[in-house]
């Protein structure tokens, strides 16, 4: 190294040496700073930054060499070959670029060291090419050991400089790397210069095409200027990059605070992505920054987003495993790092899609059974009818309406959970027998429908219906406790109807006939059923309006003590005077009212009207009113009875409510609770039609009755039929044993009356004792005189004492003449 020292101190202008070192340091600092941008740039910008960094380093090496060469003072004439000088500059830039590319193309120590070594080779190649351009009047000799030392020092220091700069980038690493690269250039140059020995020889002439040292100085000055410009550019870029990086980090921090995925794009290229989109896609944020919108959402969606229409649109996000995820995209323009960018909000809509699918499912399918609902049924039936009409096929389209028998009893007795289980079993059983293309739907409640298209003949629909009923019967046999049965009505297109509404109506009519004829069966629609159904629907509609129109009236039938003939009260009986049908029998309209639900309104009117009338009587006779099952099971029934009593002023003890056994068994706990509330008001309760229901004895024990009414069917011919007489005697004995008075209905002959008197029956009611009539006909009995004198004359009571010597007593009959005439 003594030779190197002597070379620098004794054979160089130290001022120019210092200048060369300064330029070398500036160029090296600019080079390593630019090299960091090469690493951090995308593939599109990487080569531009690589070229700038290589040019800065190459020009710095070249300028350092020739400024140092100008500082060299051999003491004899010298000059520089222009072609080789330019070649040395080109070699410096190209090999520097190659070394930097190797070092930055892929991370790793091996790439850093190899790239640095190539950079060191470039420094050496530039130096020795530059020395080849040096011409002097003399012969040049080389110290091979120092040449080798120069090469080793240059290559090693250059490799270390890139390793330091690229392995762990930082400000300190940048400074240290720049120092190492400067030492690589300077050390190689001056050790190589120390290896040079010049032997003057005047016979050697300098070429006339060479460049004088002063001209070379200008070239070096120009290269230095280029280095300074590049260094300043690098510094400006670095400061700008730092500012942009701070802004980007701030924006990225704000973006990471968002729940939604956010992507910042420069055109189609992604420049920033937050953690939410990384988690959503499963792709690292760093990897996302190297991708495009097309990579994530497809080119069509990417083009629409880049167009910047600002409209929300749905797309599929490609995740790391190539699966697709539904998202919603909303793009907005923002200023990012001083340039216009697009920010794309990515919203995960998987839950929304699930909710939409659930809404669609609920809109078209029954949530309990999973079957199609009424909406889907209507659409399918309409489509099948249209297809049949357009195709002109010979096959039949069958519509079957299925309704469960006595399903309400399941809900009332076992609860709605048991009812739901029954509906699910019915859906399973019915579905299991249907074929492909046939549809089972739940219309609501316990109503189901089957659409069976393309049947070969009408009998095929019956076979399907029978298969469904058989499956239900089999399930009944297998299930403990059994299930309810079903009734099915069948209508055929186009045989029975050629449009949807009529087809449904006819199937419903056939279903009603199946229920009326015993249940657990099916019936085809017949034309005669249509007339009956229309008549029934018309009757139902008229019943709903009858109270408002004042078409109902009450007639009253006397109830008398059999032993004395004393009047004890009346039973209020309902009559309907239809404006077109005339007098409609209660046996006709009462069942229709019960089925249609209008019985509740009618029953309330009867109760209020009868109590209002009875409250006007001077004689405290009782008034008996029939109560339907619908009224009895209404939770507000006892309250309504109380309100009627308060409103009319009738004493509670004069009101007697007649309840049938059938009304009791539908919901015994509720019926018992209601009857106890009514009894608490002081109202009397009678069991009506005793003997025609079931579990009569248990009902008498469980319910708080005040009277038993024997059905008229047992009284007819009681004096001539021994079996009937035995039943009546048993009932009368039961009443005496329980301490309950017994009322016999339907007393129509004197012999029937004598039998009841002989058996100590308490009260009688029937045509022989008094026919039903308007209350004005019984003015003498109620104590209310009619205002009309003609009525007064007409209502003359004929007190006829019919004393019959029957055993130990006599029978006194009081029958109003007007009542007799009205019969």
XYZ file of C-alpha atoms in Angstrom, residues 80-735:
656
model
C -6.863 10.190 -24.364
C -8.332 8.051 -27.109
C -11.864 9.275 -27.758
C -13.367 5.924 -28.816
C -12.008 4.056 -25.859
C -13.101 6.820 -23.482
C -16.653 6.546 -24.754
C -16.433 2.755 -24.645
C -15.313 2.900 -21.029
C -18.377 5.011 -20.183
C -20.690 2.574 -21.958
C -19.085 -0.438 -20.259
C -19.464 1.292 -16.892
C -23.195 1.990 -17.376
C -24.054 -1.416 -18.872
C -22.255 -3.564 -16.299
C -23.559 -1.408 -13.472
C -27.103 -1.894 -14.777
C -26.528 -5.646 -15.065
C -25.247 -5.875 -11.505
C -28.131 -3.851 -10.083
C -30.692 -5.910 -12.024
C -29.259 -9.172 -10.678
C -29.292 -7.774 -7.141
C -32.915 -6.547 -7.300
C -34.648 -9.092 -9.520
C -35.119 -11.438 -6.573
C -34.424 -11.163 -2.866
C -31.651 -13.133 -1.239
C -28.036 -12.751 -0.122
C -26.750 -14.679 -3.123
C -28.395 -12.235 -5.529
C -27.114 -9.247 -3.543
C -23.517 -10.542 -3.582
C -23.521 -11.660 -7.224
C -25.072 -8.384 -8.343
C -22.500 -6.421 -6.325
C -19.689 -8.492 -7.780
C -20.930 -7.730 -11.306
C -21.022 -4.066 -10.328
C -17.390 -4.365 -9.109
C -16.428 -6.002 -12.387
C -18.042 -3.074 -14.168
C -15.901 -0.661 -12.124
C -12.763 -2.615 -13.045
C -13.765 -2.939 -16.706
C -14.405 0.796 -16.903
C -11.051 1.579 -15.235
C -8.878 -0.643 -17.412
C -10.779 0.383 -20.555
C -10.119 3.986 -19.540
C -6.455 3.185 -18.975
C -6.366 1.703 -22.462
C -7.573 5.101 -23.725
C -4.596 6.788 -21.952
C -1.777 7.534 -24.438
C 1.652 8.779 -23.328
C 5.131 9.133 -24.869
C 6.478 6.052 -23.301
C 5.812 2.424 -22.477
C 3.395 1.408 -19.695
C 4.226 -1.523 -17.415
C 1.891 -3.279 -14.940
C 2.419 -4.777 -11.541
C 0.289 -7.907 -11.773
C -0.013 -8.265 -7.995
C -1.440 -4.755 -7.592
C -3.767 -5.314 -10.564
C -5.121 -8.413 -8.853
C -5.403 -6.506 -5.565
C -7.345 -3.749 -7.301
C -9.772 -6.230 -8.820
C -10.371 -8.059 -5.537
C -10.851 -4.859 -3.546
C -13.251 -3.394 -6.101
C -15.365 -6.533 -6.462
C -15.513 -7.298 -2.711
C -16.367 -3.751 -1.612
C -18.997 -3.368 -4.364
C -20.623 -6.688 -3.367
C -20.675 -5.642 0.301
C -22.164 -2.252 -0.542
C -25.215 -3.803 -2.299
C -25.620 -6.398 0.452
C -25.744 -3.654 3.101
C -28.121 -1.458 1.099
C -30.602 -4.168 0.042
C -30.673 -6.656 2.911
C -32.152 -4.315 5.544
C -33.029 -0.989 3.911
C -32.650 2.052 6.194
C -31.095 5.478 6.216
C -27.982 4.172 7.997
C -27.692 1.292 5.533
C -27.975 3.762 2.657
C -25.132 5.906 4.026
C -22.928 2.927 4.847
C -23.576 1.370 1.438
C -22.704 4.626 -0.332
C -19.404 4.777 1.605
C -18.566 1.184 0.674
C -19.330 1.803 -2.992
C -17.188 4.957 -2.935
C -14.327 2.991 -1.397
C -14.777 0.299 -4.051
C -14.365 2.834 -6.854
C -11.559 4.828 -5.266
C -9.628 1.840 -3.957
C -9.754 0.040 -7.279
C -8.673 3.191 -9.149
C -5.735 4.150 -7.002
C -4.424 0.601 -6.433
C -4.660 0.099 -10.190
C -2.867 3.425 -10.771
C -0.144 2.324 -8.321
C 0.300 -0.776 -10.462
C 1.230 1.434 -13.449
C 4.868 2.112 -14.327
C 5.600 4.535 -17.237
C 8.927 4.315 -19.075
C 9.475 7.484 -21.209
C 10.217 6.764 -24.884
C 10.337 9.665 -27.326
C 10.015 7.290 -30.210
C 6.404 6.637 -29.248
C 4.145 9.248 -30.680
C 0.682 10.224 -29.421
C -2.071 9.832 -32.045
C -3.339 13.052 -33.525
C -6.952 11.844 -33.048
C -6.663 11.808 -29.259
C -8.297 14.183 -26.842
C -6.130 16.593 -24.933
C -6.297 16.374 -21.139
C -8.065 19.748 -21.012
C -10.811 18.495 -23.344
C -11.068 15.376 -21.271
C -11.465 17.646 -18.277
C -14.487 19.254 -19.906
C -15.934 15.814 -20.590
C -15.361 14.855 -16.968
C -16.966 18.143 -15.895
C -19.954 17.339 -18.059
C -20.191 13.864 -16.524
C -19.952 15.440 -13.090
C -22.798 17.772 -13.963
C -24.844 14.809 -15.061
C -24.059 13.136 -11.752
C -25.062 16.230 -9.798
C -28.321 16.494 -11.737
C -29.032 12.832 -11.171
C -28.135 13.160 -7.502
C -30.392 16.183 -7.113
C -33.099 14.344 -8.975
C -32.650 11.365 -6.713
C -32.819 13.586 -3.645
C -35.948 15.301 -4.917
C -37.517 11.993 -5.791
C -36.575 10.604 -2.411
C -38.117 13.539 -0.570
C -41.223 13.303 -2.721
C -41.359 9.579 -2.190
C -41.048 10.029 1.560
C -43.884 12.561 1.538
C -46.018 10.273 -0.567
C -45.133 7.354 1.653
C -46.212 9.286 4.752
C -49.443 10.225 3.030
C -49.905 6.658 1.840
C -49.286 5.321 5.335
C -51.804 7.781 6.755
C -54.357 6.827 4.128
C -53.605 3.149 4.684
C -54.107 3.576 8.421
C -57.462 5.229 7.829
C -58.375 2.508 5.352
C -57.492 -0.218 7.845
C -59.896 1.365 10.317
C -62.732 0.656 7.880
C -64.700 -2.555 8.219
C -65.247 -2.751 4.481
C -62.486 -3.664 2.071
C -60.884 -0.648 0.393
C -58.716 -0.669 -2.725
C -56.951 2.393 -4.155
C -56.373 2.073 -7.902
C -54.420 3.967 -10.495
C -56.577 3.118 -13.451
C -56.878 -0.656 -13.337
C -53.727 -1.140 -11.235
C -54.018 -1.589 -7.481
C -51.661 0.662 -5.539
C -53.009 0.159 -2.009
C -55.290 -2.309 -0.245
C -56.421 -2.372 3.374
C -56.388 -5.284 5.787
C -60.122 -5.923 5.387
C -59.849 -6.727 1.688
C -56.779 -8.841 2.416
C -58.722 -10.833 5.012
C -61.746 -11.049 2.721
C -59.785 -12.390 -0.244
C -57.158 -14.323 1.685
C -54.470 -12.544 -0.379
C -51.748 -10.596 1.431
C -51.904 -6.811 1.094
C -48.423 -6.759 -0.385
C -49.502 -9.210 -3.079
C -52.656 -7.219 -3.764
C -50.513 -4.171 -4.490
C -48.998 -6.026 -7.447
C -52.358 -7.059 -8.939
C -55.036 -5.416 -11.054
C -58.778 -5.085 -10.604
C -59.222 -7.569 -13.414
C -57.293 -10.164 -11.417
C -59.788 -9.834 -8.561
C -63.124 -9.172 -10.263
C -62.709 -9.978 -13.953
C -62.004 -7.639 -16.833
C -65.635 -6.709 -17.497
C -66.226 -5.504 -13.940
C -62.804 -3.844 -13.879
C -63.652 -1.875 -17.002
C -66.973 -0.774 -15.528
C -65.250 0.367 -12.326
C -62.512 2.193 -14.226
C -65.215 4.001 -16.216
C -66.135 5.654 -12.931
C -69.942 5.626 -13.210
C -70.196 5.653 -9.408
C -72.982 3.086 -9.384
C -72.911 0.210 -6.930
C -72.569 -3.103 -8.703
C -72.309 -6.683 -7.627
C -69.377 -8.885 -8.578
C -67.535 -12.037 -7.554
C -64.263 -11.594 -5.691
C -61.622 -14.184 -6.578
C -59.968 -15.364 -3.391
C -56.575 -16.971 -2.955
C -57.932 -20.495 -3.481
C -59.743 -19.361 -6.678
C -63.155 -19.581 -5.011
C -65.712 -16.866 -5.718
C -67.258 -14.618 -3.116
C -70.222 -12.277 -3.803
C -69.354 -8.629 -3.088
C -70.727 -5.185 -3.817
C -68.413 -2.579 -5.326
C -68.713 1.200 -5.081
C -66.020 3.357 -6.748
C -65.246 7.014 -6.037
C -62.522 9.372 -7.311
C -60.000 10.727 -4.776
C -56.754 12.678 -4.807
C -54.036 10.266 -3.713
C -50.386 11.374 -3.522
C -51.137 14.392 -5.686
C -52.758 12.357 -8.437
C -56.282 11.303 -9.240
C -57.059 7.722 -8.190
C -60.087 5.521 -7.738
C -60.965 4.145 -4.326
C -63.139 1.035 -4.514
C -65.165 -0.041 -1.490
C -65.655 -3.810 -1.394
C -68.575 -4.956 0.713
C -69.117 -8.609 1.626
C -72.717 -9.456 0.704
C -72.718 -13.155 1.554
C -75.057 -12.593 4.506
C -77.266 -10.353 2.388
C -77.407 -12.997 -0.313
C -78.350 -15.569 2.307
C -81.040 -13.234 3.636
C -82.344 -12.630 0.111
C -82.412 -16.346 -0.555
C -84.235 -16.885 2.729
C -86.737 -14.175 1.825
C -87.247 -15.808 -1.554
C -87.667 -19.166 0.146
C -90.196 -17.760 2.587
C -91.982 -16.019 -0.276
C -92.387 -19.265 -2.217
C -92.130 -22.058 0.342
C -93.860 -22.951 3.565
C -91.370 -22.634 6.468
C -92.948 -25.446 8.508
C -93.192 -28.221 5.920
C -90.790 -27.001 3.234
C -93.540 -27.372 0.631
C -94.457 -24.784 -1.951
C -96.795 -22.146 -0.540
C -99.945 -20.601 -1.979
C -97.997 -18.129 -4.140
C -95.943 -20.900 -5.750
C -99.042 -23.075 -6.086
C -100.930 -20.322 -7.923
C -98.017 -19.656 -10.288
C -97.508 -23.357 -11.017
C -101.199 -24.013 -11.620
C -101.405 -21.021 -13.936
C -98.327 -22.227 -15.854
C -99.658 -25.795 -16.149
C -103.030 -24.592 -17.427
C -101.298 -22.331 -19.969
C -99.011 -25.187 -21.076
C -101.962 -27.541 -21.464
C -103.920 -24.949 -23.429
C -101.011 -24.126 -25.759
C -99.778 -27.689 -26.224
C -103.177 -29.159 -26.874
C -102.178 -32.392 -25.147
C -104.712 -35.086 -24.576
C -103.660 -35.679 -20.981
C -105.653 -34.502 -17.994
C -104.516 -31.895 -15.466
C -105.805 -32.793 -11.996
C -106.103 -30.406 -9.092
C -106.598 -32.068 -5.712
C -107.404 -30.120 -2.569
C -106.615 -31.969 0.650
C -107.955 -30.931 4.050
C -107.293 -32.660 7.369
C -110.255 -34.021 9.336
C -110.660 -32.885 12.953
C -107.300 -31.130 12.892
C -108.558 -28.420 15.242
C -109.099 -31.060 17.915
C -105.412 -31.992 17.731
C -104.384 -28.396 18.331
C -106.931 -27.907 21.114
C -106.190 -31.155 22.952
C -102.430 -31.609 22.409
C -101.183 -28.121 21.568
C -99.870 -26.426 18.466
C -96.515 -28.237 18.622
C -98.351 -31.538 18.100
C -100.369 -29.938 15.324
C -97.180 -28.797 13.584
C -95.770 -32.327 13.836
C -98.943 -33.704 12.223
C -98.667 -31.224 9.346
C -95.048 -32.247 8.757
C -96.005 -35.937 8.722
C -98.820 -35.273 6.269
C -96.422 -33.364 4.004
C -93.934 -36.246 4.135
C -96.539 -38.945 3.486
C -98.200 -37.121 0.608
C -94.874 -36.181 -1.008
C -93.639 -39.751 -0.874
C -96.343 -41.011 -3.255
C -96.070 -38.240 -5.835
C -94.037 -38.625 -9.015
C -91.675 -36.259 -10.779
C -93.545 -33.268 -12.167
C -96.349 -33.490 -9.599
C -96.490 -30.743 -6.992
C -97.626 -30.724 -3.358
C -98.260 -27.326 -1.780
C -99.481 -26.133 1.580
C -102.066 -23.413 1.119
C -102.319 -22.537 4.799
C -103.519 -24.083 8.045
C -104.342 -27.722 7.361
C -105.092 -27.161 3.664
C -102.892 -28.792 1.013
C -103.088 -28.968 -2.767
C -101.702 -31.385 -5.352
C -101.137 -30.487 -8.999
C -100.800 -33.560 -11.226
C -100.312 -32.725 -14.930
C -100.341 -35.016 -17.973
C -102.496 -37.788 -16.490
C -103.562 -40.463 -18.978
C -107.166 -40.580 -17.747
C -109.375 -39.085 -14.995
C -109.104 -42.286 -12.942
C -105.365 -41.636 -12.492
C -106.196 -38.703 -10.206
C -108.263 -41.027 -8.018
C -105.353 -43.455 -7.805
C -103.081 -40.659 -6.617
C -105.654 -39.538 -4.041
C -106.116 -43.089 -2.778
C -102.318 -43.530 -2.532
C -102.093 -40.390 -0.404
C -104.908 -41.537 1.887
C -103.340 -45.002 2.190
C -99.989 -43.481 3.148
C -101.725 -41.446 5.854
C -103.568 -44.512 7.155
C -100.305 -46.466 7.274
C -98.687 -43.625 9.219
C -101.638 -43.709 11.615
C -101.046 -47.393 12.273
C -97.325 -46.876 12.879
C -97.515 -43.709 14.986
C -98.494 -44.007 18.656
C -101.702 -42.108 19.187
C -102.359 -41.961 15.446
C -102.981 -38.930 13.287
C -105.944 -37.200 11.797
C -107.360 -38.410 8.522
C -107.824 -36.353 5.373
C -110.445 -35.633 2.752
C -109.616 -34.866 -0.882
C -111.585 -33.090 -3.587
C -110.610 -33.534 -7.252
C -111.268 -31.276 -10.242
C -109.933 -31.880 -13.772
C -108.803 -29.496 -16.500
C -110.345 -29.014 -19.005
C -113.094 -31.512 -18.174
C -114.484 -29.608 -15.162
C -113.207 -26.077 -15.785
C -111.079 -24.211 -18.317
C -109.681 -21.502 -16.058
C -107.862 -21.399 -12.748
C -110.407 -19.826 -10.397
C -113.191 -22.161 -11.494
C -110.905 -25.203 -11.212
C -109.964 -24.309 -7.621
C -113.592 -23.628 -6.764
C -114.724 -26.974 -8.161
C -111.987 -28.866 -6.306
C -113.060 -27.113 -3.106
C -116.661 -28.109 -3.764
C -115.621 -31.726 -4.222
C -113.606 -31.522 -0.992
C -116.660 -30.287 0.871
C -118.648 -33.229 -0.470
C -115.921 -35.669 0.665
C -116.094 -34.243 4.170
C -119.876 -34.334 4.195
C -119.912 -37.993 3.128
C -117.827 -39.412 5.904
C -114.317 -37.951 5.618
C -111.110 -39.978 4.999
C -112.097 -40.303 1.347
C -111.946 -38.457 -1.975
C -114.593 -37.215 -4.355
C -114.544 -36.013 -7.950
C -116.311 -32.792 -8.813
C -119.760 -33.214 -10.335
C -121.870 -30.558 -11.999
C -124.619 -30.962 -9.433
C -122.132 -30.123 -6.693
C -121.562 -26.739 -8.261
C -125.182 -25.732 -7.873
C -125.218 -26.941 -4.270
C -121.973 -25.139 -3.506
C -123.208 -21.900 -5.073
C -126.426 -22.163 -3.110
C -124.511 -22.772 0.098
C -122.153 -19.835 -0.523
C -125.132 -17.627 -1.268
C -126.737 -18.759 1.985
C -123.515 -18.028 3.879
C -123.349 -14.527 2.401
C -126.992 -13.831 3.271
C -126.458 -15.096 6.827
C -123.669 -12.583 7.363
C -126.073 -9.768 6.469
C -129.243 -11.124 8.092
C -128.711 -9.511 11.514
C -128.003 -6.091 10.023
C -131.014 -6.382 7.738
C -133.365 -7.370 10.578
C -134.385 -10.655 8.971
C -134.196 -12.685 12.197
C -136.936 -12.930 14.786
C -137.481 -14.925 17.951
C -140.412 -17.152 18.824
C -140.976 -18.492 22.328
C -142.060 -21.971 23.407
C -143.559 -22.435 26.878
C -141.976 -24.716 29.484
C -144.410 -26.053 32.171
C -144.352 -28.164 35.270
C -145.864 -31.518 34.347
C -147.482 -32.233 37.710
C -149.264 -28.874 38.114
C -149.287 -27.337 34.632
C -147.690 -24.188 36.044
C -145.834 -22.002 33.599
C -142.084 -21.774 34.493
C -140.535 -20.121 31.467
C -139.902 -19.956 27.740
C -137.240 -21.171 25.348
C -136.243 -18.569 22.740
C -136.169 -20.126 19.266
C -134.646 -18.433 16.222
C -136.493 -17.964 12.933
C -135.191 -16.507 9.645
C -137.515 -14.825 7.178
C -135.418 -14.623 4.004
C -136.578 -11.924 1.531
C -136.405 -14.376 -1.391
C -136.363 -17.880 0.103
C -139.107 -17.145 2.596
C -139.077 -18.968 5.953
C -135.764 -20.886 6.196
C -135.708 -23.813 8.597
C -133.230 -23.628 11.497
C -132.097 -27.150 10.601
C -130.920 -25.679 7.262
C -129.276 -22.401 8.220
C -127.865 -23.217 11.709
C -125.257 -25.761 10.410
C -124.263 -23.315 7.668
C -123.870 -20.541 10.222
C -121.707 -22.794 12.409
C -119.447 -23.802 9.504
C -119.073 -20.250 8.177
C -118.443 -18.686 11.590
C -121.418 -16.311 11.451
C -123.055 -18.215 14.342
C -121.127 -16.065 16.825
C -122.758 -12.833 15.602
C -126.176 -14.475 15.399
C -125.840 -16.019 18.858
C -124.984 -12.659 20.404
C -128.073 -11.123 18.781
C -130.315 -13.934 20.080
C -128.966 -13.595 23.631
C -129.319 -9.810 23.699
C -132.813 -9.830 22.144
C -134.170 -12.576 24.397
C -132.831 -10.940 27.559
C -134.175 -7.551 26.525
C -137.625 -9.056 25.961
C -137.625 -11.075 29.194
C -136.672 -7.992 31.196
C -140.039 -6.429 30.243
C -142.126 -9.267 31.690
C -143.931 -8.645 34.923
C -143.985 -12.329 35.790
C -140.468 -13.606 36.685
C -140.431 -16.411 34.168
C -137.110 -17.889 33.003
C -135.803 -17.438 29.477
C -133.743 -20.276 27.971
C -131.251 -19.473 25.184
C -129.212 -21.982 23.180
C -125.442 -21.366 23.100
C -123.241 -22.631 20.261
C -119.816 -24.211 20.666
C -118.212 -21.172 19.025
C -119.711 -18.873 21.649
C -118.827 -21.162 24.535
C -115.154 -21.359 23.564
C -114.822 -17.627 23.098
C -112.681 -16.355 26.012
C -114.863 -13.226 26.234
C -118.200 -15.071 26.359
C -118.788 -14.739 30.108
C -117.958 -11.040 29.902
C -120.447 -10.585 27.054
C -123.175 -12.362 29.054
C -122.505 -10.057 31.979
C -122.687 -6.987 29.709
C -126.045 -8.138 28.277
C -127.475 -8.632 31.767
C -126.303 -5.180 32.837
C -127.557 -3.536 29.669
C -131.009 -5.166 29.695
C -131.542 -5.199 33.451
C -132.518 -8.891 33.468
C -131.890 -10.739 36.729
C -129.148 -13.343 36.219
C -131.272 -16.072 37.860
C -133.929 -15.781 35.147
C -131.450 -16.533 32.342
C -130.806 -20.170 31.468
C -128.121 -21.077 28.896
C -128.526 -24.431 27.136
C -125.255 -26.200 26.217
C -124.962 -29.344 24.095
C -122.518 -32.133 24.945
C -120.837 -31.713 21.554
C -119.896 -28.151 22.462
C -118.280 -29.374 25.680
C -115.939 -32.063 24.366
C -114.176 -29.837 21.806
C -112.188 -28.161 24.565
C -113.274 -29.372 27.998
C -110.873 -27.274 30.131
C -111.891 -24.043 28.401
C -115.592 -24.958 28.462
C -115.420 -25.786 32.170
C -113.677 -22.481 32.939
C -116.293 -20.534 30.965
C -119.235 -22.325 32.630
C -117.827 -21.626 36.085
C -117.528 -17.933 35.237
C -121.139 -17.929 34.019
C -122.311 -19.723 37.162
C -120.513 -17.099 39.238
C -122.778 -14.487 37.631
C -125.861 -16.375 38.883
C -126.879 -17.607 35.428
C -128.361 -21.108 35.214
C -126.868 -23.736 32.863
C -128.778 -26.648 31.327
C -127.427 -29.660 29.439
C -129.316 -29.736 26.153
C -130.072 -32.863 24.076
C -128.911 -35.212 26.839
C -128.265 -38.748 25.629
C -127.369 -37.875 22.043
C -123.685 -37.139 22.726
C -120.980 -39.182 24.494
C -119.386 -39.335 27.925
C -122.647 -37.975 29.347
C -122.131 -39.243 32.898
C -118.644 -37.797 33.165
C -119.944 -34.507 31.807
C -122.641 -34.376 34.487
C -120.006 -34.963 37.128
C -117.479 -32.459 35.763
C -119.694 -29.526 34.725
C -121.898 -27.382 36.996
C -125.308 -27.984 35.352
C -128.592 -26.869 36.848
C -130.930 -28.879 34.617
C -130.988 -31.841 32.233
C -132.994 -31.718 28.998
C -133.925 -35.089 27.482
C -133.778 -34.966 23.708
C -137.149 -35.181 21.960
C -136.097 -38.298 20.049
C -136.370 -40.287 23.330
C -139.818 -38.898 24.210
C -141.460 -39.830 20.928
C -143.502 -43.033 21.416
C -142.164 -43.403 24.954
C -145.575 -44.755 25.959
C -145.435 -47.518 23.311
C -141.730 -48.465 23.083
C -140.385 -50.387 26.049
C -136.704 -49.768 25.273
C -137.204 -46.007 24.957
C -139.256 -46.016 28.164
C -136.411 -47.780 29.986
C -133.886 -45.147 28.812
C -136.139 -42.270 29.866
C -136.740 -43.862 33.293
C -132.967 -44.202 33.720
C -132.385 -40.562 32.892
C -135.136 -39.425 35.236
C -133.686 -41.586 37.999
C -130.238 -40.125 37.313
C -131.648 -36.611 37.614
